[in-house]
Short mmCIF file of C-alpha atoms in Angstrom, two decimals:
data_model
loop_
_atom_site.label_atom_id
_atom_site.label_comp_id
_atom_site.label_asym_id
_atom_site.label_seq_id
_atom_site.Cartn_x
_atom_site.Cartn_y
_atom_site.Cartn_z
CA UNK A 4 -6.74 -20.19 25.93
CA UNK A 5 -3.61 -21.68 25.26
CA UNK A 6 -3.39 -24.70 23.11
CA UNK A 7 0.13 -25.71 24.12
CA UNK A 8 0.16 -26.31 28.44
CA UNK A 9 3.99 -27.78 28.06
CA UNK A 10 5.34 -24.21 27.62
CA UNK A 11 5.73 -23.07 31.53
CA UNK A 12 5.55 -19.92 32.49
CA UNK A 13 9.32 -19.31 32.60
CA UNK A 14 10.01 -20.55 29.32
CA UNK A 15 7.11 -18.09 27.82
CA UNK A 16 8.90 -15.65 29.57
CA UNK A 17 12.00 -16.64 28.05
CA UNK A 18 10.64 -16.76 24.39
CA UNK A 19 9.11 -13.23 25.12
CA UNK A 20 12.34 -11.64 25.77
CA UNK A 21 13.99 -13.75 22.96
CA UNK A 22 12.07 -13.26 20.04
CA UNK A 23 13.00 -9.03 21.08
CA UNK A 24 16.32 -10.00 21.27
CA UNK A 25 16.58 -11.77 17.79
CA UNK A 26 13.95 -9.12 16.52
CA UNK A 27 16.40 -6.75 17.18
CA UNK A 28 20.08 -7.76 17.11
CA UNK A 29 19.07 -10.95 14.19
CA UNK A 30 19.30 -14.15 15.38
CA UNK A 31 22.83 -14.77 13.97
CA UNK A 32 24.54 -11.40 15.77
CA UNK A 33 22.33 -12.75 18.91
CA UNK A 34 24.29 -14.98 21.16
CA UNK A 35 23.16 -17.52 24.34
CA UNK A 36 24.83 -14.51 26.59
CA UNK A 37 22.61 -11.86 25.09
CA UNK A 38 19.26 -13.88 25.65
CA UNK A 39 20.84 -14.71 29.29
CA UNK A 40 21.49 -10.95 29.71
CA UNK A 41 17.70 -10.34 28.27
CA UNK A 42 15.79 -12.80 30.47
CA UNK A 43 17.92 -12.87 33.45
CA UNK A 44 18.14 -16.64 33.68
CA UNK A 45 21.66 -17.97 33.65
CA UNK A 46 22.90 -20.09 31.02
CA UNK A 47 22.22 -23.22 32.64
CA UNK A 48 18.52 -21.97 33.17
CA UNK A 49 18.64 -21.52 29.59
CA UNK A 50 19.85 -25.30 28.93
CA UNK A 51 17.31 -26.31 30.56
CA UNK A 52 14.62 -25.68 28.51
CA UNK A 53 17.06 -25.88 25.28
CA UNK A 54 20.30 -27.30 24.08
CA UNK A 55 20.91 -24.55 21.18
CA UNK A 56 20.43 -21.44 19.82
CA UNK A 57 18.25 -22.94 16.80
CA UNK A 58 16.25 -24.83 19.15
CA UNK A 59 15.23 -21.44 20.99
CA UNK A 60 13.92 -20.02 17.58
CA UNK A 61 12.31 -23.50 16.88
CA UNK A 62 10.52 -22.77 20.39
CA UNK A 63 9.81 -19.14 19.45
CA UNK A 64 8.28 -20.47 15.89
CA UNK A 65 6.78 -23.10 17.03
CA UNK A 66 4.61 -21.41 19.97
CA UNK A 67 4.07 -18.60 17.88
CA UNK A 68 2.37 -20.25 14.86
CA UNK A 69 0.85 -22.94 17.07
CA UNK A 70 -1.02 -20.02 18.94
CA UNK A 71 -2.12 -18.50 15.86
CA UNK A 72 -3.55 -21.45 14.28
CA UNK A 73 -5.35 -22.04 18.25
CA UNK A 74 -6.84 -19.40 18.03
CA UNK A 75 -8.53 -19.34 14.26
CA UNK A 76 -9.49 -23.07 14.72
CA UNK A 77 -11.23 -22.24 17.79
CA UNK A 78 -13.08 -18.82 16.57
CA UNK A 79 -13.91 -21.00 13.12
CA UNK A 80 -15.68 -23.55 14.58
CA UNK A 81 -19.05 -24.00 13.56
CA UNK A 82 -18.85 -21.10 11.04
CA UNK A 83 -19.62 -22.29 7.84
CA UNK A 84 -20.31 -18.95 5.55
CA UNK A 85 -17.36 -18.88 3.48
CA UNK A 86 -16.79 -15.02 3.81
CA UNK A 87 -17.23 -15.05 7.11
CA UNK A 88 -14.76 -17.43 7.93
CA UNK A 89 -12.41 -15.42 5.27
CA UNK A 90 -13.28 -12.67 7.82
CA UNK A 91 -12.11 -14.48 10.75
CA UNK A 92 -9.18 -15.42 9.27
CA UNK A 93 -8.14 -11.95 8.11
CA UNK A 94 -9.15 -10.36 11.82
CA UNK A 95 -7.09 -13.09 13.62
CA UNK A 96 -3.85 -12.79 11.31
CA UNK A 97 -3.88 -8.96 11.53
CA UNK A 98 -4.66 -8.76 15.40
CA UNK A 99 -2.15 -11.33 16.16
CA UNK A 100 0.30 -9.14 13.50
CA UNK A 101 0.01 -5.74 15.08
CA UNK A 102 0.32 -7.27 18.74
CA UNK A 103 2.97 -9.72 18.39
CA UNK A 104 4.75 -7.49 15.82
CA UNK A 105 8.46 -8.89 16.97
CA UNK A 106 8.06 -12.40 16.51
CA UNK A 107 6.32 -11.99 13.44
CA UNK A 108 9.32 -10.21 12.69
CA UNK A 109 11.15 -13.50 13.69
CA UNK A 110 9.07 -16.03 11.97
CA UNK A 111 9.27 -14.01 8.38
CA UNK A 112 13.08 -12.83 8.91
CA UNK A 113 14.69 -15.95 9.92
CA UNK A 114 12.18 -18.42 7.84
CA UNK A 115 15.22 -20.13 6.46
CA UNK A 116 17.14 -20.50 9.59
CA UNK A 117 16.05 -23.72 11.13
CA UNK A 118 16.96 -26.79 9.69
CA UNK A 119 16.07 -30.71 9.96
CA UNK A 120 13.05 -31.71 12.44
CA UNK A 121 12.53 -28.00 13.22
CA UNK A 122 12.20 -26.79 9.62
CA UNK A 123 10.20 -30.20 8.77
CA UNK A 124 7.47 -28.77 11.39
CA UNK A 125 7.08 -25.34 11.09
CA UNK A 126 6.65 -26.08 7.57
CA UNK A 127 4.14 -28.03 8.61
CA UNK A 128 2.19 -25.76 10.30
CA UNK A 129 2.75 -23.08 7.32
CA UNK A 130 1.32 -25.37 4.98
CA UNK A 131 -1.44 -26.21 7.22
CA UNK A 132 -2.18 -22.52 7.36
CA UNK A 133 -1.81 -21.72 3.80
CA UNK A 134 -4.32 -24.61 3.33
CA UNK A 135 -6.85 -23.52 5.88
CA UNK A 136 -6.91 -20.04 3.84
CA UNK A 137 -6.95 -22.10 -0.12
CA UNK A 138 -10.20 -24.21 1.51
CA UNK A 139 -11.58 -20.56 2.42
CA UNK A 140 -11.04 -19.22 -1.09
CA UNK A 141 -11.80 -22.09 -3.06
CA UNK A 142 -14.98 -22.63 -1.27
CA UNK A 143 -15.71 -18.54 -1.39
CA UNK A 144 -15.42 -18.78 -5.49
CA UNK A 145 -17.64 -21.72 -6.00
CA UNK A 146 -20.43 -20.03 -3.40
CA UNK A 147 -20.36 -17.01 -5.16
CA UNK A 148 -20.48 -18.70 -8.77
CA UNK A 149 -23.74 -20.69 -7.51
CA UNK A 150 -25.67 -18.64 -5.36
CA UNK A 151 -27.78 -20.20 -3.11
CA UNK A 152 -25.34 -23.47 -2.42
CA UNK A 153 -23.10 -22.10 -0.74
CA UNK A 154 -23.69 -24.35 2.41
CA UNK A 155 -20.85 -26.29 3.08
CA UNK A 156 -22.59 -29.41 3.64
CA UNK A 157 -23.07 -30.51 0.10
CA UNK A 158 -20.86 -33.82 -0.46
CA UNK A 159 -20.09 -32.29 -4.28
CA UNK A 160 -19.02 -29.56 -3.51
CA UNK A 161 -16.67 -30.85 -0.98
CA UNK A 162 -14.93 -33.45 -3.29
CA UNK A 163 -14.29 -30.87 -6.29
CA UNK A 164 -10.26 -30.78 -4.29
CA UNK A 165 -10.93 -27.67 -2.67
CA UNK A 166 -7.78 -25.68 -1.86
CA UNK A 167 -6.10 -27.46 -4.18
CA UNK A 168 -2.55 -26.28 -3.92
CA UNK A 169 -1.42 -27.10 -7.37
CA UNK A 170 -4.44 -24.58 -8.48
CA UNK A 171 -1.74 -21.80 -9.88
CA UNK A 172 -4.49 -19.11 -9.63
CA UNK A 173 -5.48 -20.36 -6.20
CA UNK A 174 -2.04 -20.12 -4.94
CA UNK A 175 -1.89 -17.21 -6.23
CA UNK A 176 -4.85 -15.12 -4.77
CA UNK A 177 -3.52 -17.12 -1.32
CA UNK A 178 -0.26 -15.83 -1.32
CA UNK A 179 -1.32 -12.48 -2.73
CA UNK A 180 -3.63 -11.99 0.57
CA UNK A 181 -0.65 -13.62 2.76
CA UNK A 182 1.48 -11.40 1.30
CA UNK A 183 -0.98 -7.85 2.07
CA UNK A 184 -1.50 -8.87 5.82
CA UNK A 185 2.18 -10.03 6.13
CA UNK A 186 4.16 -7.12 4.77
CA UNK A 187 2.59 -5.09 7.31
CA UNK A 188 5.89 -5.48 10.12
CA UNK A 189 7.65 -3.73 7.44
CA UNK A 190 4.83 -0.58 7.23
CA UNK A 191 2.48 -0.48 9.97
CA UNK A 192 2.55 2.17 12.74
CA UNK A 193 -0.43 2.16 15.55
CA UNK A 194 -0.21 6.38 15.14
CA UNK A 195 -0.26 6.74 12.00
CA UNK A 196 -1.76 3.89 10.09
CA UNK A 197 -5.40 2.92 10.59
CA UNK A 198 -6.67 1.02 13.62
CA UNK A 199 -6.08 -2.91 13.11
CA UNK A 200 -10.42 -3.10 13.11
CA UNK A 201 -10.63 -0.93 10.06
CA UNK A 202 -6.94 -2.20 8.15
CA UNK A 203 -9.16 -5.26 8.57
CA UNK A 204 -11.96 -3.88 6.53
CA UNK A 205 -9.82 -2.75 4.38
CA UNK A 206 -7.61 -5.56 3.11
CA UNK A 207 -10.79 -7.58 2.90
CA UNK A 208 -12.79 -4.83 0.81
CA UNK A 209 -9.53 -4.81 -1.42
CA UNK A 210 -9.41 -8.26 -1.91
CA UNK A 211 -12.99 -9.71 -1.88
CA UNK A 212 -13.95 -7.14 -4.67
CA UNK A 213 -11.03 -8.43 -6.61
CA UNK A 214 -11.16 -12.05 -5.95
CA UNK A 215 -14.84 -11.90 -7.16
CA UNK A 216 -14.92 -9.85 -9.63
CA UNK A 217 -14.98 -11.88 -12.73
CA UNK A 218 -12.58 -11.69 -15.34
CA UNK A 219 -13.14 -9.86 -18.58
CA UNK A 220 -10.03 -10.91 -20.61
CA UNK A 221 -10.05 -8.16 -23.08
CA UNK A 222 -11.05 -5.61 -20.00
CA UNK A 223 -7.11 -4.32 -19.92
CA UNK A 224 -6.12 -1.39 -21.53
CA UNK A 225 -3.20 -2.21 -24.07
CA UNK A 226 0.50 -1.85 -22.60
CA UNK A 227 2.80 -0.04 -24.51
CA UNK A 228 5.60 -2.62 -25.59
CA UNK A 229 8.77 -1.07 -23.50
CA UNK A 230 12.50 -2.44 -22.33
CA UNK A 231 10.45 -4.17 -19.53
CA UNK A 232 8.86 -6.66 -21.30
CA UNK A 233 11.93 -9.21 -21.79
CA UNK A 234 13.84 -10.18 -18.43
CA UNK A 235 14.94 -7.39 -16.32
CA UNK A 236 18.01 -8.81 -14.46
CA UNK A 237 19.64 -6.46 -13.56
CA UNK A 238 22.95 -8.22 -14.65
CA UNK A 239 21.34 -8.87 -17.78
CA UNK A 240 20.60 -5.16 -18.42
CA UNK A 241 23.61 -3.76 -18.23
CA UNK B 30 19.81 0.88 -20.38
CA UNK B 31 21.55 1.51 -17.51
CA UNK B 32 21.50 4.85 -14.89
CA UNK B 33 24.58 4.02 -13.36
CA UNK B 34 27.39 4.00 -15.85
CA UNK B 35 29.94 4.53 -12.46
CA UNK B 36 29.37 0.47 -11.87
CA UNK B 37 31.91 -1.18 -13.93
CA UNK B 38 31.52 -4.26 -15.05
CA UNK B 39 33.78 -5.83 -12.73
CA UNK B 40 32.08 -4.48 -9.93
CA UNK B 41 28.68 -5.25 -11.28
CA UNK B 42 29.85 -8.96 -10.97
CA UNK B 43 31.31 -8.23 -7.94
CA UNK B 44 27.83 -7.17 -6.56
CA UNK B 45 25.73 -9.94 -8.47
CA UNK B 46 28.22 -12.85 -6.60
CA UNK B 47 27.70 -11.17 -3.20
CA UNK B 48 24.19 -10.81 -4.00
CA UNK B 49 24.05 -15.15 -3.95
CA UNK B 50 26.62 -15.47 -1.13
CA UNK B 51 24.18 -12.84 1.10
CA UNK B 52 21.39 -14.68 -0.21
CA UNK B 53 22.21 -18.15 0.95
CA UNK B 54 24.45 -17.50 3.85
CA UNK B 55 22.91 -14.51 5.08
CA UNK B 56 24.53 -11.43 5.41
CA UNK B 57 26.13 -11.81 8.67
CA UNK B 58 26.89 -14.89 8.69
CA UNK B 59 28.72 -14.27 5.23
CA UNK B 60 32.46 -12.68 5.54
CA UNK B 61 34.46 -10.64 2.84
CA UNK B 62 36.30 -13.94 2.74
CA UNK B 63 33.33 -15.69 1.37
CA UNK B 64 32.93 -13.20 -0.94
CA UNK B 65 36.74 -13.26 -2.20
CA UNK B 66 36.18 -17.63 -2.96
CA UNK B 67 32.85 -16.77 -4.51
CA UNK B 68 33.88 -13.89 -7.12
CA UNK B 69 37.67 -14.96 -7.23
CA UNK B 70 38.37 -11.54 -6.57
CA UNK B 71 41.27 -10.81 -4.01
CA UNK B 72 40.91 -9.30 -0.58
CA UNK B 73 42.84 -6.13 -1.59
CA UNK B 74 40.97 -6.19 -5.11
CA UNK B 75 37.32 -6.20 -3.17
CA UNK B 76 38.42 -3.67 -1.19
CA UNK B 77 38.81 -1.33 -4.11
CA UNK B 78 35.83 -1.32 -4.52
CA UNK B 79 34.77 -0.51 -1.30
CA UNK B 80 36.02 -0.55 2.30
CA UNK B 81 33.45 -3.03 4.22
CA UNK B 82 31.19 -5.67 4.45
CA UNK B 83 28.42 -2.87 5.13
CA UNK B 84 29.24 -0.80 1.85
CA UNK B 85 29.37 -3.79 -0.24
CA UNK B 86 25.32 -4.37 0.91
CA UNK B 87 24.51 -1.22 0.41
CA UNK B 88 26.21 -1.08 -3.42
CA UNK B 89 24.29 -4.13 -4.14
CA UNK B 90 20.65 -2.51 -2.79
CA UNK B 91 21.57 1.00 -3.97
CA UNK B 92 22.21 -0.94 -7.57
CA UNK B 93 19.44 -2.78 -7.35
CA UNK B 94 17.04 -0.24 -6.68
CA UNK B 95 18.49 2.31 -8.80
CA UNK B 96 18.05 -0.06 -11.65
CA UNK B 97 13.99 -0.71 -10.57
CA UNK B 98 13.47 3.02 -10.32
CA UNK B 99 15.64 3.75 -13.45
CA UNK B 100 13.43 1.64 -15.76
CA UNK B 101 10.21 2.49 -14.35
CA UNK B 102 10.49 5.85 -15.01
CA UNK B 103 11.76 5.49 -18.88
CA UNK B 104 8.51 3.04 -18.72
CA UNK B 105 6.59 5.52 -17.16
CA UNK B 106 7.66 8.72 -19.53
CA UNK B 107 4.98 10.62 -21.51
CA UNK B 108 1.84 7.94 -20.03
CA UNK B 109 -0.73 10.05 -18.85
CA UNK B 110 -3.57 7.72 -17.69
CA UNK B 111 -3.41 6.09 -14.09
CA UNK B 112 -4.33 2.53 -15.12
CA UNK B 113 -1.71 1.89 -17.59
CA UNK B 114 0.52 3.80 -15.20
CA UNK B 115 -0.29 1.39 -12.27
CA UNK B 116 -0.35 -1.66 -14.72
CA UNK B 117 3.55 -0.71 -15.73
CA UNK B 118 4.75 -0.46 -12.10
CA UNK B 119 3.09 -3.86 -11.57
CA UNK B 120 4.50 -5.60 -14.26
CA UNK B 121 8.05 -3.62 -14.13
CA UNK B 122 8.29 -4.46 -9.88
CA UNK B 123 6.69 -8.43 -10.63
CA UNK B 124 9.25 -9.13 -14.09
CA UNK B 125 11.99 -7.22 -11.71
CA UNK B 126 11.63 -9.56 -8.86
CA UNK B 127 11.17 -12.72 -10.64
CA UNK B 128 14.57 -11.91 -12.35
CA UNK B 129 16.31 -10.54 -9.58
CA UNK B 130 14.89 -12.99 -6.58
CA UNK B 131 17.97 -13.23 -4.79
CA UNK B 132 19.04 -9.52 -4.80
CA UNK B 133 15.45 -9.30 -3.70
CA UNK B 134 16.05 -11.53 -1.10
CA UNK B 135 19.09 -9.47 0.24
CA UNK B 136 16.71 -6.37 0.03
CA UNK B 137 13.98 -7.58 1.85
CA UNK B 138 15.80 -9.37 4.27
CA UNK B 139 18.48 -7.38 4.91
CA UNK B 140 16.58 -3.54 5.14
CA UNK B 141 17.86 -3.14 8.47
CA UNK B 142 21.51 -3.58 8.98
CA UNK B 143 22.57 -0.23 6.77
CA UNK B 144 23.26 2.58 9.23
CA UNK B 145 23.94 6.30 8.92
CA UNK B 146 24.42 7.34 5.14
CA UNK B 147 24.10 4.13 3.48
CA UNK B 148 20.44 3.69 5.41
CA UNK B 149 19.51 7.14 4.60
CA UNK B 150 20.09 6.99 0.94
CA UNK B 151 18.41 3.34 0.54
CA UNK B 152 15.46 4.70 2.77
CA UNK B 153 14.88 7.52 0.56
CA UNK B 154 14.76 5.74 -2.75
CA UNK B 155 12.30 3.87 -1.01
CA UNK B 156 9.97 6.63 -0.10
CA UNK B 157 10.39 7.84 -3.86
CA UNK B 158 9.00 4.35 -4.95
CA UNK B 159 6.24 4.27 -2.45
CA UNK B 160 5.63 8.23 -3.07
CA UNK B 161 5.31 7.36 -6.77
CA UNK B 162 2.48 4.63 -6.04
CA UNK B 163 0.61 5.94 -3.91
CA UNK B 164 0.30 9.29 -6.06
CA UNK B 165 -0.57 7.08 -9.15
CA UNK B 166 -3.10 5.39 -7.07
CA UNK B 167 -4.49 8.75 -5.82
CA UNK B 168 -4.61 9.78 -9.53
CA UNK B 169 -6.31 6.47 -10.54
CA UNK B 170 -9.32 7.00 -7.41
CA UNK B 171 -9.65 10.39 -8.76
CA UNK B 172 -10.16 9.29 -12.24
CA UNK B 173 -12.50 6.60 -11.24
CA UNK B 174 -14.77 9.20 -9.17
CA UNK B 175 -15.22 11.71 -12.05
CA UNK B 176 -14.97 9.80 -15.11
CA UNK B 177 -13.86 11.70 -18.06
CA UNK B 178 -11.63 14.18 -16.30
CA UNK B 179 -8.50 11.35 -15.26
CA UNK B 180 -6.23 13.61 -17.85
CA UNK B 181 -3.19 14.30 -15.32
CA UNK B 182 -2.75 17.69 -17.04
CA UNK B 183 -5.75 19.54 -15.08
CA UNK B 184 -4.03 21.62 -12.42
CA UNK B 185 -6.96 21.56 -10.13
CA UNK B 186 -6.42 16.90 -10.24
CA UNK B 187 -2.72 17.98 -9.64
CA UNK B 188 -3.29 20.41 -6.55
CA UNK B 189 -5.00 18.20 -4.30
CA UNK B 190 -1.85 16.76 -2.84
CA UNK B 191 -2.13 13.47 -4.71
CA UNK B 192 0.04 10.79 -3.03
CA UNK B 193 -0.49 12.54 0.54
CA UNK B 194 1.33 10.03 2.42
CA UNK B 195 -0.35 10.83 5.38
CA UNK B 196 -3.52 10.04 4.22
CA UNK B 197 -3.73 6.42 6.38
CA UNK B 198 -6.51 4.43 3.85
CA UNK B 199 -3.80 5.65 0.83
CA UNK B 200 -1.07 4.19 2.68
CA UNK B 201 -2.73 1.01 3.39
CA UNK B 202 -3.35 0.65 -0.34
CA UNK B 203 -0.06 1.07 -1.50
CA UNK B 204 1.39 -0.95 1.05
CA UNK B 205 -1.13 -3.90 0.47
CA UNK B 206 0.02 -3.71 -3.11
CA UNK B 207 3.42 -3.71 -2.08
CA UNK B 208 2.67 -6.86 -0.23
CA UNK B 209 1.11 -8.62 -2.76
CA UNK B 210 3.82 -8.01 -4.76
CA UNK B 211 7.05 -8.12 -2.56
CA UNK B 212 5.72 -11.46 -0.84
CA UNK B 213 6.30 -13.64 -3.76
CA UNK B 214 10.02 -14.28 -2.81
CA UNK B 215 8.58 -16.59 -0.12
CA UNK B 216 6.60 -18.75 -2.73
CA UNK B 217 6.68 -18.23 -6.52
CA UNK B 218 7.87 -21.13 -8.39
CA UNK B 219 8.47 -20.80 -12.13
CA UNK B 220 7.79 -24.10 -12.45
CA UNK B 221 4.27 -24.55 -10.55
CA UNK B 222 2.96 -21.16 -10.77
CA UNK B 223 1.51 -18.54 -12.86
CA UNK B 224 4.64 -17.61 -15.49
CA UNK B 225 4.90 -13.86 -14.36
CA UNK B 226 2.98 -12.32 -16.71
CA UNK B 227 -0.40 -13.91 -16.05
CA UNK B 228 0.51 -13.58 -12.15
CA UNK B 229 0.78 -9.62 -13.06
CA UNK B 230 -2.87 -9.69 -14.76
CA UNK B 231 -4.14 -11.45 -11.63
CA UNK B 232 -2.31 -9.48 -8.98
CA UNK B 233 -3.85 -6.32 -11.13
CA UNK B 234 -7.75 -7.87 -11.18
CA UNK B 235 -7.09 -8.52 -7.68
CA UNK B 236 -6.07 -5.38 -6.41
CA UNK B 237 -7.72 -3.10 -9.14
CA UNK B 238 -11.10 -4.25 -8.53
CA UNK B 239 -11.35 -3.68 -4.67
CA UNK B 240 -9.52 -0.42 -5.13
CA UNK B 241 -12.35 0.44 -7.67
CA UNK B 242 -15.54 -0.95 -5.65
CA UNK B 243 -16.92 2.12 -3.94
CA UNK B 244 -17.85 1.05 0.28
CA UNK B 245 -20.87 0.29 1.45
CA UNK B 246 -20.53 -0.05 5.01
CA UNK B 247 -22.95 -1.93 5.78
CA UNK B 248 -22.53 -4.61 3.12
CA UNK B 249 -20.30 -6.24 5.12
CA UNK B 250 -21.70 -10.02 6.99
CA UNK B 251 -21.73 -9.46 11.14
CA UNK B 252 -18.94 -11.55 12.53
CA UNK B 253 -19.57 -13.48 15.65
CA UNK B 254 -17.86 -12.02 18.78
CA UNK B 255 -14.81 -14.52 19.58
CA UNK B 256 -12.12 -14.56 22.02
CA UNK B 257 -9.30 -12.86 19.42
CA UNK B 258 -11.46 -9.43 19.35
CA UNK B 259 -9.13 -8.24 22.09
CA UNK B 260 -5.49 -8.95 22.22
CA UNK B 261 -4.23 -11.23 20.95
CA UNK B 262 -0.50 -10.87 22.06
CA UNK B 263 0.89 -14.84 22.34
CA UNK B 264 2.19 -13.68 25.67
CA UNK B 265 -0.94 -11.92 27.26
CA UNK B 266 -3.85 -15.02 26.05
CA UNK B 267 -1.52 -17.53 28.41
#
């Protein structure tokens, strides 16, 4: 189940209790001594597996993203139905959200924290990601605008760039979808707030309907002109 | 133009510097010192203003917010229907953040470290914004469901608790929203995406159109059964 066997038990254990720590304190009011005092393991434990505090949150990043993206490549193999592997995507995001709610806290709070190498490869892997999801989107849009084709297999369809990033409207509806299933840590409370199954069924009814939709350029009522409409520094507006 | 003639203009610079130095250093990792280089301002002069680190984050959200809610309600004044309502608050929170992305930055980032007053205030103007989403989205699902009666001014529209925050499919629609919205502080580029205003008709189509599309539950394509159905804690799948 676990695409990365280097990480030994201990040092899960360790990122575990780490990612709370930094969840809760912030990595920069965390110290070494706190994560020692969380995990129990002395500081020399701790060097063991690490030789700094940015190389723990590398760790913590690192395992956490590579189990995510694990996990979808493994339930989207073979699936070639464009929704349905927009489904997959969506389910595995939001049900590794809601139950690993404190280092997703991590990975979106302290996003500019790592530096060098360890920025260079989480980046990676975010880019990777954000890919995976463009490829979904790109290939969803031309499957709905020719029904029928929406196989996969077709060579032309596969060389028309698909999930081209420098596609403004593709980035875009990528980032707006990133952006519904991410802001959840900030929002989302198992008693209150839907089960994770049906937030699911939701966000996708929300945005497939939308994303599909075509547009109708003069569909939008007029906006009254207001203050608004020029830049709204706040500096600026004083 | 601005609902909080008590920031002078000295302090208003005060809070935009701080704003950058929070932004780039972080806020704890940023010291009064820092602040004093960056505005020029002296220790005793900053303190003027106010007596820590703490209020000086909180003057900068409480500004910043104030300013968002300030202008969206002149915006908002005497429109009755909930599209064009829904369309302002998109365009006023997009041009806001666009304009504002490193104050925006400190908000986001930053939401947990005010405590006692200074959290309780912040908090509430943030229930107030999502308070006045959700009820315009309540409005607009009423409107859409009896066509021809989406005139606020019926008392029997305005009785049925419109914005009920406990209603859980309401809050996941104002939060998604929120999302889409909030997220692009991690991504938008003036230079390689959308300039705002097109990015504000597409988050609108996006969102607007799933909103709109009544369910049918069992339009939805079966999804094969996979491993990340269940848990899918990092820590449990080892």
């Amino acid at each position: 189940m676990n695409g990365r066997p280097s990480y030994d038990s201990k040092l899960l254990k360790i990122l575990r209790e780490s990612a709370c720590v930094f969840a809760e304190k912030g990595y920069h009011r965390a110290s070494i001594r706190d994560i020692s005092g969380a995990t129990g393991v002395s500081l020399s434990g701790l060097y063991y597996y690490f030789s700094s505090k940015e190389e723990l949150l590398f760790l913590i990043q690192d395992h956490c993203f590579g189990t995510l993206l694990h996990t979808l490549e493994e339930d989207l193999e073979g699936v070639q139905d464009p929704e349905t592997r927009l489904r997959i995507l969506v389910r595995n995001h939001l049900h590794f959200f809601v139950d690993n709610v404190k280092e997703m806290k991590v990975l979106s709070h302290e996003a500019d924290v790592l530096s060098g190498d360890f920025k260079r490869k989480i980046h990676e892997r975010k880019r990777s990601y954000a890919r995976t999801l463009s490829m979904i989107l790109s290939a969803l849009q031309r499957a709905a605008s020719s029904p029928g084709s929406e196989s996969m297999d077709s060579p032309e369809l596969e060389s028309k760039n698909p999930g081209d990033h420098t596609d403004p409207r593709l980035r875009a509806a990528t980032f707006a979808l990133f952006g519904m299933m991410n802001w959840i840590y900030t929002w989302y409370n198992l008693e209150r707030d839907l089960p994770v199954d049906e937030l699911e069924e939701e966000f996708l009814h929300l945005f497939l309907h939308g994303y599909l939709t075509p547009r109708f350029p003069s569909g939008a009522p007029a906006l009254p002109e207001g203050p608004s409409m020029g830049s709204s520094s706040i500096w600026r507006r004083e």
